[in-house]
Every structure is written in C-alpha cells, then in structure tokens.
Short mmCIF file of C-alpha atoms in Angstrom, two decimals:
data_model
loop_
_atom_site.label_atom_id
_atom_site.label_comp_id
_atom_site.label_asym_id
_atom_site.label_seq_id
_atom_site.Cartn_x
_atom_site.Cartn_y
_atom_site.Cartn_z
CA MET A 481 -51.38 74.44 -52.11
CA LYS A 482 -52.89 70.67 -51.14
CA TYR A 483 -56.41 69.48 -51.64
CA LYS A 484 -58.29 66.36 -50.46
CA ALA A 485 -58.30 63.80 -53.21
CA PRO A 486 -62.08 62.73 -54.13
CA GLY A 487 -63.20 59.85 -53.01
CA LYS A 488 -65.07 58.83 -55.91
CA CYS A 489 -65.36 59.50 -59.99
CA PRO A 490 -67.52 62.53 -60.61
CA VAL A 491 -68.95 61.32 -63.93
CA CYS A 492 -70.02 57.22 -62.85
CA ASP A 493 -69.64 57.85 -58.91
CA GLU A 494 -67.47 54.74 -58.71
CA LYS A 495 -64.44 54.82 -55.81
CA LEU A 496 -61.37 56.12 -57.24
CA SER A 497 -58.19 54.19 -56.81
CA ILE A 498 -54.80 56.24 -56.08
CA THR A 499 -52.24 55.47 -59.15
CA LYS A 500 -49.29 57.44 -58.16
CA LEU A 501 -47.64 58.33 -54.89
CA ASN A 502 -45.05 60.94 -54.38
CA CYS A 503 -42.68 61.90 -51.62
CA PRO A 504 -42.60 65.48 -51.13
CA LYS A 505 -38.88 65.96 -49.51
CA CYS A 506 -36.75 63.52 -51.84
CA ALA A 507 -39.29 63.13 -54.75
CA THR A 508 -39.52 59.38 -54.82
CA THR A 509 -42.35 58.39 -57.06
CA ILE A 510 -44.06 55.12 -57.02
CA GLU A 511 -46.80 54.10 -59.30
CA GLY A 512 -49.22 51.66 -58.68
CA ASN A 513 -52.95 50.57 -58.00
CA PHE A 514 -53.55 52.23 -54.27
CA GLN A 515 -56.75 52.06 -51.82
CA PRO A 516 -57.25 55.35 -50.35
CA CYS A 517 -58.23 54.50 -46.37
CA GLU A 518 -62.40 53.70 -46.04
CA PHE A 519 -62.52 57.23 -43.71
CA CYS A 520 -61.16 59.09 -46.78
CA ARG A 521 -63.50 58.34 -48.96
CA LEU A 522 -66.02 60.03 -46.61
CA PRO A 523 -67.61 63.80 -46.87
CA ASP A 524 -66.24 66.29 -44.63
CA GLU A 525 -69.78 66.30 -42.74
CA ASP A 526 -69.48 62.73 -42.08
CA LEU A 527 -65.81 62.97 -40.48
CA GLU A 528 -66.74 66.29 -38.74
CA PHE A 529 -69.58 63.75 -37.31
CA ILE A 530 -66.87 60.88 -36.46
CA LYS A 531 -64.48 63.73 -34.63
CA VAL A 532 -67.52 64.69 -32.57
CA PHE A 533 -68.94 60.98 -31.99
CA ILE A 534 -64.98 59.76 -30.63
CA LYS A 535 -64.38 63.07 -28.68
CA CYS A 536 -67.70 62.24 -26.48
CA ARG A 537 -66.78 58.61 -26.53
CA GLY A 538 -69.86 57.42 -28.32
CA ASN A 539 -71.95 58.75 -25.76
CA ILE A 540 -75.23 59.95 -28.14
CA LYS A 541 -76.86 62.38 -25.24
CA ASP A 542 -73.04 63.94 -25.46
CA VAL A 543 -73.32 64.10 -29.30
CA GLU A 544 -76.66 65.84 -29.04
CA LYS A 545 -75.45 68.72 -27.01
CA GLU A 546 -72.11 69.19 -28.82
CA LEU A 547 -74.06 69.40 -32.00
CA GLY A 548 -77.37 70.87 -30.61
CA ILE A 549 -79.23 68.02 -32.50
CA SER A 550 -81.53 65.72 -31.75
CA TYR A 551 -81.35 61.85 -30.94
CA PRO A 552 -83.05 60.73 -33.85
CA THR A 553 -80.96 63.08 -35.60
CA VAL A 554 -77.79 61.52 -33.97
CA ARG A 555 -79.07 58.24 -34.98
CA GLY A 556 -79.35 59.27 -38.62
CA LYS A 557 -76.13 60.86 -39.07
CA LEU A 558 -74.50 57.80 -37.48
CA ASP A 559 -76.28 55.19 -39.84
CA THR A 560 -75.07 57.76 -42.44
CA VAL A 561 -71.70 56.71 -41.44
CA ILE A 562 -72.26 53.31 -41.01
CA ARG A 563 -73.75 53.01 -44.83
CA GLY A 564 -70.50 55.75 -45.89
CA LEU A 565 -68.35 53.04 -44.75
CA GLY A 566 -70.04 49.71 -46.41
CA TYR A 567 -71.95 48.42 -43.61
CA GLU A 568 -75.28 47.60 -43.94
CA VAL A 569 -77.76 49.33 -40.98
CA PRO A 570 -80.47 47.00 -40.07
CA SER A 571 -84.18 48.63 -40.72
CA LYS A 572 -86.37 49.85 -37.95
CA GLU A 573 -88.76 46.91 -38.87
CA LEU A 574 -85.82 44.44 -38.24
CA ILE A 575 -84.94 46.15 -34.86
CA LYS A 576 -88.31 46.00 -33.25
CA GLU A 577 -88.86 42.54 -34.64
CA ASN A 578 -85.82 40.75 -33.06
CA GLU A 579 -86.99 43.11 -29.75
CA ASP A 580 -90.45 41.26 -29.77
CA LYS A 581 -88.74 37.98 -30.25
CA THR A 582 -86.24 38.72 -27.26
CA ALA A 583 -89.54 39.86 -25.44
CA ALA A 584 -91.93 36.64 -26.36
CA LYS A 585 -88.29 34.54 -25.44
CA ASN A 586 -88.08 35.95 -21.95
CA GLU A 587 -91.98 35.54 -21.48
CA ILE A 588 -91.36 31.83 -22.13
CA LEU A 589 -88.52 31.73 -19.97
CA ASP A 590 -90.76 33.28 -16.99
CA GLN A 591 -93.44 30.52 -17.48
CA LEU A 592 -90.88 28.05 -17.18
CA SER A 593 -89.45 29.48 -13.96
CA ASN A 594 -92.72 29.70 -12.66
CA GLY A 595 -93.64 26.43 -13.51
CA GLU A 596 -96.33 27.44 -15.77
CA ILE A 597 -94.71 25.01 -18.63
CA THR A 598 -92.39 22.46 -19.02
CA SER A 599 -88.96 22.62 -20.42
CA LYS A 600 -89.93 20.78 -23.35
CA GLU A 601 -93.04 22.73 -24.23
CA ALA A 602 -90.56 26.27 -23.47
CA THR A 603 -88.14 24.30 -26.24
CA GLU A 604 -90.70 23.95 -28.63
CA ARG A 605 -92.11 27.28 -28.03
CA ILE A 606 -88.61 29.00 -28.52
CA LYS A 607 -87.61 26.94 -31.62
CA LYS A 608 -91.35 28.76 -33.16
CA LEU A 609 -89.81 31.83 -32.64
#
C-alpha cells in the first residue's frame, strides 16, 4: 500500500525534504536531498479545490456552482492555496487603497481631458497619489 508523503514535520512543522528515491521495477535507489513539488505539500482539501478550479477554467461563478459554496468562500479557499504555495495575498485594505488610487487617477485624467486642469497640474496631482 502506498501512502501520500507528508509535506511537513509532525514535530516542528518545517518542510520535509526527500532523501531517498527507489525504482519499484529495477530496485535502483538514489539518495540525496530532493525537494517535493510545491503542490505535493498542500493538504488534500486544497488539492481538490485546485482540481475543481482548473476544471472550471478559473471561473469563480462555476466553482461556486460546482462546490455549492459562496463567492467569498471560493475567494478564501483560493487565498489559502496561494498562501500554501508560498505567495503573498494582498490584504483587503491594500486592494481598496489601489482601487481608490485608480479612481482618483481616472478623475484627474477626466479633468485634464475636459480642459478643467492643465497637464502640469494633472502630473503634480498624480504624483501625489
């Protein structure tokens, strides 16, 4: 019987490395320090979510229907997978701040195109954002 290799140490929670590989056909053994794939370290629940996400081609509405969960839950699961792969997930505050800056920039550009401000004024205001 084959078992899924654990990705983290049960004592200290550090990532485990693979030190021995064996060919079941010819019994060749290779020893060294090998890293498992990034996805192999993810819990089964995250892997199942990734499968559904890919099956649905990344369409969150389809993932909602397939799993019977809400949009915020899908986003939360996606954020969990992203973090599990070692990437940073921007906070809601950072996303809101970027959206606000984009809206302010667009407003300045609208004022410029309407002749309400000069290009110099627009440049100065955008730099201050």
